[in-house]
Amino acid sequence: MKNIFIINGHQKYPFSEGKLNASLTEKAEGYFKSNGYNIKKTTMEDNYDVNEEIEKFKWADVVFFQTPLNWMGVSWSFKKYIDEVFSMGMMGEMSDGDGRSKEAPKKNYGLGGKLNGKYMMSVTANAPKEAFNNPEETFFNGMSEDDLLKPMHLNFKWFGFEPLPTFVAYDVMKNPEIENDFNRFENHLKANF
C-alpha cells in the first residue's frame, strides 16, 4: 500500500479564501482514501512541527501538494514551510547536504537526496491556459507551466523525488470553470494513481 503525504499550500487573503485549493485537496484525499492509500496531511494554515514534517516526507511514497500560483511561485507561508522543513531536512534526514563531497567539491551539487518517491503538483492559477506554451503571449514568452514551476521541481529533485504530471486549474478568478476543473482533476488522478 502506498503512503501519500498531502500538503495544502494555500495562504488566505481577503480576496482569495482558498476554497478551490481546499476543495481540490479534499478531492485528492477522498480519491486516495477510496483507493486504499495511507494519508498524512499538512495545511499551511495549521501549526506544524518541523521534525514531524520531515518524518512525513521520509514516510511518503508520494507527496501531493496543492498550491495557488502566487506571483509566479508558491504562497509566502508555503515558502516559509519549505525554508524551515527543507533546510532542516538537508542536514542528513532528507539529503546529505547539497550532495558534494570534500573529495569532489565541484561535482554533484543538488544530488544528495536520500528519499525515494514521487511528487505531484496541483496548481490553481489566474492565468488562462492560453498564456502558456505560446511564444506569441509575450509575458511567459512560450514558457510551459512546468517551466514556471521549475524551482519547485528542483526542490523535490534535491531530495530524490521524481515528478508525476502537474495538474493546473486555469483562469480561476476571472473565468472559472470549476466543475470542468474537478472533472479534469479526477481524471488526472485516475491516470496517475
PDB file of C-alpha atoms in Angstrom:
ATOM      1  CA  MET A   1       0.000   0.000   0.000  1.00  0.00           C
ATOM      2  CA  LYS A   2       1.241   3.486  -0.784  1.00  0.00           C
ATOM      3  CA  ASN A   3       1.732   6.331   1.645  1.00  0.00           C
ATOM      4  CA  ILE A   4       0.537   9.746   0.449  1.00  0.00           C
ATOM      5  CA  PHE A   5       1.566  12.984   2.119  1.00  0.00           C
ATOM      6  CA  ILE A   6      -0.882  15.756   1.143  1.00  0.00           C
ATOM      7  CA  ILE A   7       0.107  19.405   1.527  1.00  0.00           C
ATOM      8  CA  ASN A   8      -2.321  22.301   1.063  1.00  0.00           C
ATOM      9  CA  GLY A   9      -0.077  25.307   0.436  1.00  0.00           C
ATOM     10  CA  HIS A  10      -2.784  27.964   0.211  1.00  0.00           C
ATOM     11  CA  GLN A  11      -2.399  31.239   2.084  1.00  0.00           C
ATOM     12  CA  LYS A  12      -5.697  33.003   2.831  1.00  0.00           C
ATOM     13  CA  TYR A  13      -6.215  36.535   1.585  1.00  0.00           C
ATOM     14  CA  PRO A  14      -9.348  38.722   1.773  1.00  0.00           C
ATOM     15  CA  PHE A  15      -9.829  38.302  -1.992  1.00  0.00           C
ATOM     16  CA  SER A  16      -8.899  34.609  -2.032  1.00  0.00           C
ATOM     17  CA  GLU A  17     -10.085  32.422   0.826  1.00  0.00           C
ATOM     18  CA  GLY A  18      -8.688  29.205  -0.594  1.00  0.00           C
ATOM     19  CA  LYS A  19     -11.963  27.376  -1.218  1.00  0.00           C
ATOM     20  CA  LEU A  20     -10.848  25.912  -4.548  1.00  0.00           C
ATOM     21  CA  ASN A  21      -7.485  24.759  -3.175  1.00  0.00           C
ATOM     22  CA  ALA A  22      -9.267  23.273  -0.140  1.00  0.00           C
ATOM     23  CA  SER A  23     -11.776  21.531  -2.420  1.00  0.00           C
ATOM     24  CA  LEU A  24      -9.054  20.067  -4.635  1.00  0.00           C
ATOM     25  CA  THR A  25      -7.168  18.918  -1.531  1.00  0.00           C
ATOM     26  CA  GLU A  26     -10.340  17.263  -0.198  1.00  0.00           C
ATOM     27  CA  LYS A  27     -10.994  15.609  -3.555  1.00  0.00           C
ATOM     28  CA  ALA A  28      -7.445  14.255  -3.627  1.00  0.00           C
ATOM     29  CA  GLU A  29      -7.785  12.940  -0.079  1.00  0.00           C
ATOM     30  CA  GLY A  30     -11.126  11.306  -0.908  1.00  0.00           C
ATOM     31  CA  TYR A  31      -9.677   9.703  -4.018  1.00  0.00           C
ATOM     32  CA  PHE A  32      -6.659   8.323  -2.173  1.00  0.00           C
ATOM     33  CA  LYS A  33      -8.753   7.067   0.765  1.00  0.00           C
ATOM     34  CA  SER A  34     -11.211   5.307  -1.521  1.00  0.00           C
ATOM     35  CA  ASN A  35      -8.285   3.574  -3.233  1.00  0.00           C
ATOM     36  CA  GLY A  36      -6.714   2.299  -0.020  1.00  0.00           C
ATOM     37  CA  TYR A  37      -3.811   4.713   0.390  1.00  0.00           C
ATOM     38  CA  ASN A  38      -2.452   5.749   3.804  1.00  0.00           C
ATOM     39  CA  ILE A  39      -2.635   9.527   4.215  1.00  0.00           C
ATOM     40  CA  LYS A  40      -0.917  12.201   6.265  1.00  0.00           C
ATOM     41  CA  LYS A  41      -1.698  15.886   5.749  1.00  0.00           C
ATOM     42  CA  THR A  42      -0.384  19.355   6.406  1.00  0.00           C
ATOM     43  CA  THR A  43      -2.091  22.670   5.728  1.00  0.00           C
ATOM     44  CA  MET A  44      -0.231  25.967   5.761  1.00  0.00           C
ATOM     45  CA  GLU A  45      -2.944  27.437   7.982  1.00  0.00           C
ATOM     46  CA  ASP A  46      -2.088  24.900  10.697  1.00  0.00           C
ATOM     47  CA  ASN A  47       0.801  24.905  13.123  1.00  0.00           C
ATOM     48  CA  TYR A  48       3.387  22.278  12.345  1.00  0.00           C
ATOM     49  CA  ASP A  49       6.472  20.772  13.917  1.00  0.00           C
ATOM     50  CA  VAL A  50       9.491  20.749  11.592  1.00  0.00           C
ATOM     51  CA  ASN A  51      10.722  17.338  12.749  1.00  0.00           C
ATOM     52  CA  GLU A  52       7.263  15.792  12.287  1.00  0.00           C
ATOM     53  CA  GLU A  53       7.114  17.249   8.774  1.00  0.00           C
ATOM     54  CA  ILE A  54      10.492  15.746   7.923  1.00  0.00           C
ATOM     55  CA  GLU A  55       9.184  12.367   9.110  1.00  0.00           C
ATOM     56  CA  LYS A  56       6.163  12.749   6.813  1.00  0.00           C
ATOM     57  CA  PHE A  57       8.452  13.259   3.812  1.00  0.00           C
ATOM     58  CA  LYS A  58      10.525  10.235   4.802  1.00  0.00           C
ATOM     59  CA  TRP A  59       7.333   8.150   5.239  1.00  0.00           C
ATOM     60  CA  ALA A  60       5.753   9.184   1.933  1.00  0.00           C
ATOM     61  CA  ASP A  61       5.834   7.209  -1.286  1.00  0.00           C
ATOM     62  CA  VAL A  62       4.117  10.173  -2.941  1.00  0.00           C
ATOM     63  CA  VAL A  63       3.926  13.831  -1.932  1.00  0.00           C
ATOM     64  CA  PHE A  64       0.864  15.560  -3.352  1.00  0.00           C
ATOM     65  CA  PHE A  65       0.824  19.285  -2.942  1.00  0.00           C
ATOM     66  CA  GLN A  66      -1.898  21.735  -3.788  1.00  0.00           C
ATOM     67  CA  THR A  67      -0.911  25.357  -4.211  1.00  0.00           C
ATOM     68  CA  PRO A  68      -2.078  28.569  -5.780  1.00  0.00           C
ATOM     69  CA  LEU A  69       0.298  30.267  -8.163  1.00  0.00           C
ATOM     70  CA  ASN A  70       1.220  33.420  -6.226  1.00  0.00           C
ATOM     71  CA  TRP A  71       3.417  35.894  -8.060  1.00  0.00           C
ATOM     72  CA  MET A  72       4.939  33.140 -10.219  1.00  0.00           C
ATOM     73  CA  GLY A  73       5.618  30.897  -7.221  1.00  0.00           C
ATOM     74  CA  VAL A  74       4.052  29.485  -4.087  1.00  0.00           C
ATOM     75  CA  SER A  75       2.493  31.441  -1.227  1.00  0.00           C
ATOM     76  CA  TRP A  76       4.739  33.051   1.388  1.00  0.00           C
ATOM     77  CA  SER A  77       3.532  30.630   4.072  1.00  0.00           C
ATOM     78  CA  PHE A  78       4.383  27.652   1.840  1.00  0.00           C
ATOM     79  CA  LYS A  79       7.779  29.208   1.060  1.00  0.00           C
ATOM     80  CA  LYS A  80       8.363  29.637   4.812  1.00  0.00           C
ATOM     81  CA  TYR A  81       7.458  25.969   5.301  1.00  0.00           C
ATOM     82  CA  ILE A  82       9.937  24.977   2.577  1.00  0.00           C
ATOM     83  CA  ASP A  83      12.651  27.142   4.128  1.00  0.00           C
ATOM     84  CA  GLU A  84      12.104  25.641   7.578  1.00  0.00           C
ATOM     85  CA  VAL A  85      11.440  21.987   6.733  1.00  0.00           C
ATOM     86  CA  PHE A  86      13.683  21.523   3.713  1.00  0.00           C
ATOM     87  CA  SER A  87      16.595  23.393   5.305  1.00  0.00           C
ATOM     88  CA  MET A  88      16.485  21.120   8.354  1.00  0.00           C
ATOM     89  CA  GLY A  89      15.891  18.078   6.136  1.00  0.00           C
ATOM     90  CA  MET A  90      19.083  18.654   4.195  1.00  0.00           C
ATOM     91  CA  MET A  91      21.107  18.216   7.386  1.00  0.00           C
ATOM     92  CA  GLY A  92      21.064  14.434   6.934  1.00  0.00           C
ATOM     93  CA  GLU A  93      17.454  13.324   7.288  1.00  0.00           C
ATOM     94  CA  MET A  94      16.294  14.008   3.728  1.00  0.00           C
ATOM     95  CA  SER A  95      19.605  14.626   1.971  1.00  0.00           C
ATOM     96  CA  ASP A  96      23.321  14.519   2.594  1.00  0.00           C
ATOM     97  CA  GLY A  97      23.818  18.265   2.495  1.00  0.00           C
ATOM     98  CA  ASP A  98      23.997  19.538  -1.055  1.00  0.00           C
ATOM     99  CA  GLY A  99      25.409  16.300  -2.497  1.00  0.00           C
ATOM    100  CA  ARG A 100      29.012  17.410  -2.893  1.00  0.00           C
ATOM    101  CA  SER A 101      31.909  15.799  -1.082  1.00  0.00           C
ATOM    102  CA  LYS A 102      35.281  17.034   0.147  1.00  0.00           C
ATOM    103  CA  GLU A 103      36.875  14.782  -2.460  1.00  0.00           C
ATOM    104  CA  ALA A 104      34.857  16.320  -5.312  1.00  0.00           C
ATOM    105  CA  PRO A 105      33.673  19.772  -4.130  1.00  0.00           C
ATOM    106  CA  LYS A 106      32.720  20.935  -7.625  1.00  0.00           C
ATOM    107  CA  LYS A 107      30.569  17.935  -8.605  1.00  0.00           C
ATOM    108  CA  ASN A 108      27.111  16.553  -7.830  1.00  0.00           C
ATOM    109  CA  TYR A 109      25.546  19.743  -6.469  1.00  0.00           C
ATOM    110  CA  GLY A 110      21.923  19.022  -5.580  1.00  0.00           C
ATOM    111  CA  LEU A 111      22.309  15.251  -5.855  1.00  0.00           C
ATOM    112  CA  GLY A 112      22.484  14.265  -2.194  1.00  0.00           C
ATOM    113  CA  GLY A 113      18.830  13.227  -1.884  1.00  0.00           C
ATOM    114  CA  LYS A 114      18.112  10.283   0.384  1.00  0.00           C
ATOM    115  CA  LEU A 115      14.411   9.828  -0.340  1.00  0.00           C
ATOM    116  CA  ASN A 116      12.733   7.678  -2.965  1.00  0.00           C
ATOM    117  CA  GLY A 117       9.296   8.528  -4.168  1.00  0.00           C
ATOM    118  CA  LYS A 118       7.263  10.713  -6.409  1.00  0.00           C
ATOM    119  CA  TYR A 119       5.517  14.044  -6.142  1.00  0.00           C
ATOM    120  CA  MET A 120       2.602  15.681  -7.886  1.00  0.00           C
ATOM    121  CA  MET A 121       1.864  19.386  -8.042  1.00  0.00           C
ATOM    122  CA  SER A 122      -1.683  20.619  -8.387  1.00  0.00           C
ATOM    123  CA  VAL A 123      -1.859  24.348  -9.044  1.00  0.00           C
ATOM    124  CA  THR A 124      -4.594  26.958  -9.257  1.00  0.00           C
ATOM    125  CA  ALA A 125      -3.727  29.925 -11.470  1.00  0.00           C
ATOM    126  CA  ASN A 126      -5.382  33.158 -12.523  1.00  0.00           C
ATOM    127  CA  ALA A 127      -3.580  32.886 -15.868  1.00  0.00           C
ATOM    128  CA  PRO A 128      -5.554  31.339 -18.725  1.00  0.00           C
ATOM    129  CA  LYS A 129      -4.277  28.133 -20.300  1.00  0.00           C
ATOM    130  CA  GLU A 130      -3.558  30.077 -23.487  1.00  0.00           C
ATOM    131  CA  ALA A 131      -0.905  32.165 -21.682  1.00  0.00           C
ATOM    132  CA  PHE A 132       1.387  29.127 -21.555  1.00  0.00           C
ATOM    133  CA  ASN A 133       3.270  27.283 -24.290  1.00  0.00           C
ATOM    134  CA  ASN A 134       2.619  30.143 -26.674  1.00  0.00           C
ATOM    135  CA  PRO A 135       5.524  32.348 -27.856  1.00  0.00           C
ATOM    136  CA  GLU A 136       3.008  34.929 -29.083  1.00  0.00           C
ATOM    137  CA  GLU A 137       1.939  35.554 -25.470  1.00  0.00           C
ATOM    138  CA  THR A 138       4.874  37.751 -24.541  1.00  0.00           C
ATOM    139  CA  PHE A 139       4.619  37.643 -20.742  1.00  0.00           C
ATOM    140  CA  PHE A 140       5.582  33.960 -20.437  1.00  0.00           C
ATOM    141  CA  ASN A 141       7.169  34.036 -23.898  1.00  0.00           C
ATOM    142  CA  GLY A 142       6.396  30.397 -24.663  1.00  0.00           C
ATOM    143  CA  MET A 143       7.106  29.025 -21.184  1.00  0.00           C
ATOM    144  CA  SER A 144       5.168  25.990 -20.024  1.00  0.00           C
ATOM    145  CA  GLU A 145       3.526  25.674 -16.644  1.00  0.00           C
ATOM    146  CA  ASP A 146       6.342  23.372 -15.528  1.00  0.00           C
ATOM    147  CA  ASP A 147       8.953  25.870 -16.744  1.00  0.00           C
ATOM    148  CA  LEU A 148       7.366  28.446 -14.459  1.00  0.00           C
ATOM    149  CA  LEU A 149       7.320  25.927 -11.589  1.00  0.00           C
ATOM    150  CA  LYS A 150      10.931  24.837 -12.127  1.00  0.00           C
ATOM    151  CA  PRO A 151      12.093  25.956  -8.653  1.00  0.00           C
ATOM    152  CA  MET A 152       9.534  23.629  -7.029  1.00  0.00           C
ATOM    153  CA  HIS A 153      10.583  20.779  -9.297  1.00  0.00           C
ATOM    154  CA  LEU A 154      14.214  21.358  -8.306  1.00  0.00           C
ATOM    155  CA  ASN A 155      13.284  21.435  -4.604  1.00  0.00           C
ATOM    156  CA  PHE A 156      11.797  17.953  -4.855  1.00  0.00           C
ATOM    157  CA  LYS A 157      14.589  16.663  -7.075  1.00  0.00           C
ATOM    158  CA  TRP A 158      17.052  17.800  -4.397  1.00  0.00           C
ATOM    159  CA  PHE A 159      15.644  15.162  -2.025  1.00  0.00           C
ATOM    160  CA  GLY A 160      15.367  12.401  -4.619  1.00  0.00           C
ATOM    161  CA  PHE A 161      11.690  12.651  -5.604  1.00  0.00           C
ATOM    162  CA  GLU A 162      10.568  12.041  -9.199  1.00  0.00           C
ATOM    163  CA  PRO A 163       7.766  14.118 -10.782  1.00  0.00           C
ATOM    164  CA  LEU A 164       4.322  12.968 -11.776  1.00  0.00           C
ATOM    165  CA  PRO A 165       2.453  15.144 -14.315  1.00  0.00           C
ATOM    166  CA  THR A 166       1.378  18.536 -12.997  1.00  0.00           C
ATOM    167  CA  PHE A 167      -2.310  19.481 -12.830  1.00  0.00           C
ATOM    168  CA  VAL A 168      -3.359  23.110 -13.382  1.00  0.00           C
ATOM    169  CA  ALA A 169      -6.742  24.764 -12.902  1.00  0.00           C
ATOM    170  CA  TYR A 170      -6.577  27.863 -15.101  1.00  0.00           C
ATOM    171  CA  ASP A 171      -8.195  31.302 -15.020  1.00  0.00           C
ATOM    172  CA  VAL A 172      -9.738  30.606 -11.612  1.00  0.00           C
ATOM    173  CA  MET A 173     -10.533  34.217 -10.719  1.00  0.00           C
ATOM    174  CA  LYS A 174     -11.727  35.803 -13.949  1.00  0.00           C
ATOM    175  CA  ASN A 175     -13.174  32.882 -15.915  1.00  0.00           C
ATOM    176  CA  PRO A 176     -13.510  29.909 -13.565  1.00  0.00           C
ATOM    177  CA  GLU A 177     -14.696  26.543 -14.869  1.00  0.00           C
ATOM    178  CA  ILE A 178     -14.811  24.783 -11.521  1.00  0.00           C
ATOM    179  CA  GLU A 179     -16.891  21.733 -12.460  1.00  0.00           C
ATOM    180  CA  ASN A 180     -14.735  21.156 -15.518  1.00  0.00           C
ATOM    181  CA  ASP A 181     -11.628  21.554 -13.342  1.00  0.00           C
ATOM    182  CA  PHE A 182     -12.992  18.996 -10.856  1.00  0.00           C
ATOM    183  CA  ASN A 183     -13.661  16.523 -13.689  1.00  0.00           C
ATOM    184  CA  ARG A 184     -10.214  17.059 -15.206  1.00  0.00           C
ATOM    185  CA  PHE A 185      -8.658  16.689 -11.753  1.00  0.00           C
ATOM    186  CA  GLU A 186     -10.396  13.381 -11.094  1.00  0.00           C
ATOM    187  CA  ASN A 187      -9.273  12.093 -14.493  1.00  0.00           C
ATOM    188  CA  HIS A 188      -5.750  13.325 -13.799  1.00  0.00           C
ATOM    189  CA  LEU A 189      -5.615  11.370 -10.521  1.00  0.00           C
ATOM    190  CA  LYS A 190      -7.037   8.251 -12.178  1.00  0.00           C
ATOM    191  CA  ALA A 191      -4.445   8.450 -14.939  1.00  0.00           C
ATOM    192  CA  ASN A 192      -1.536   8.688 -12.495  1.00  0.00           C
ATOM    193  CA  PHE A 193      -2.569   6.542  -9.500  1.00  0.00           C
TER     194      PHE A 193
END
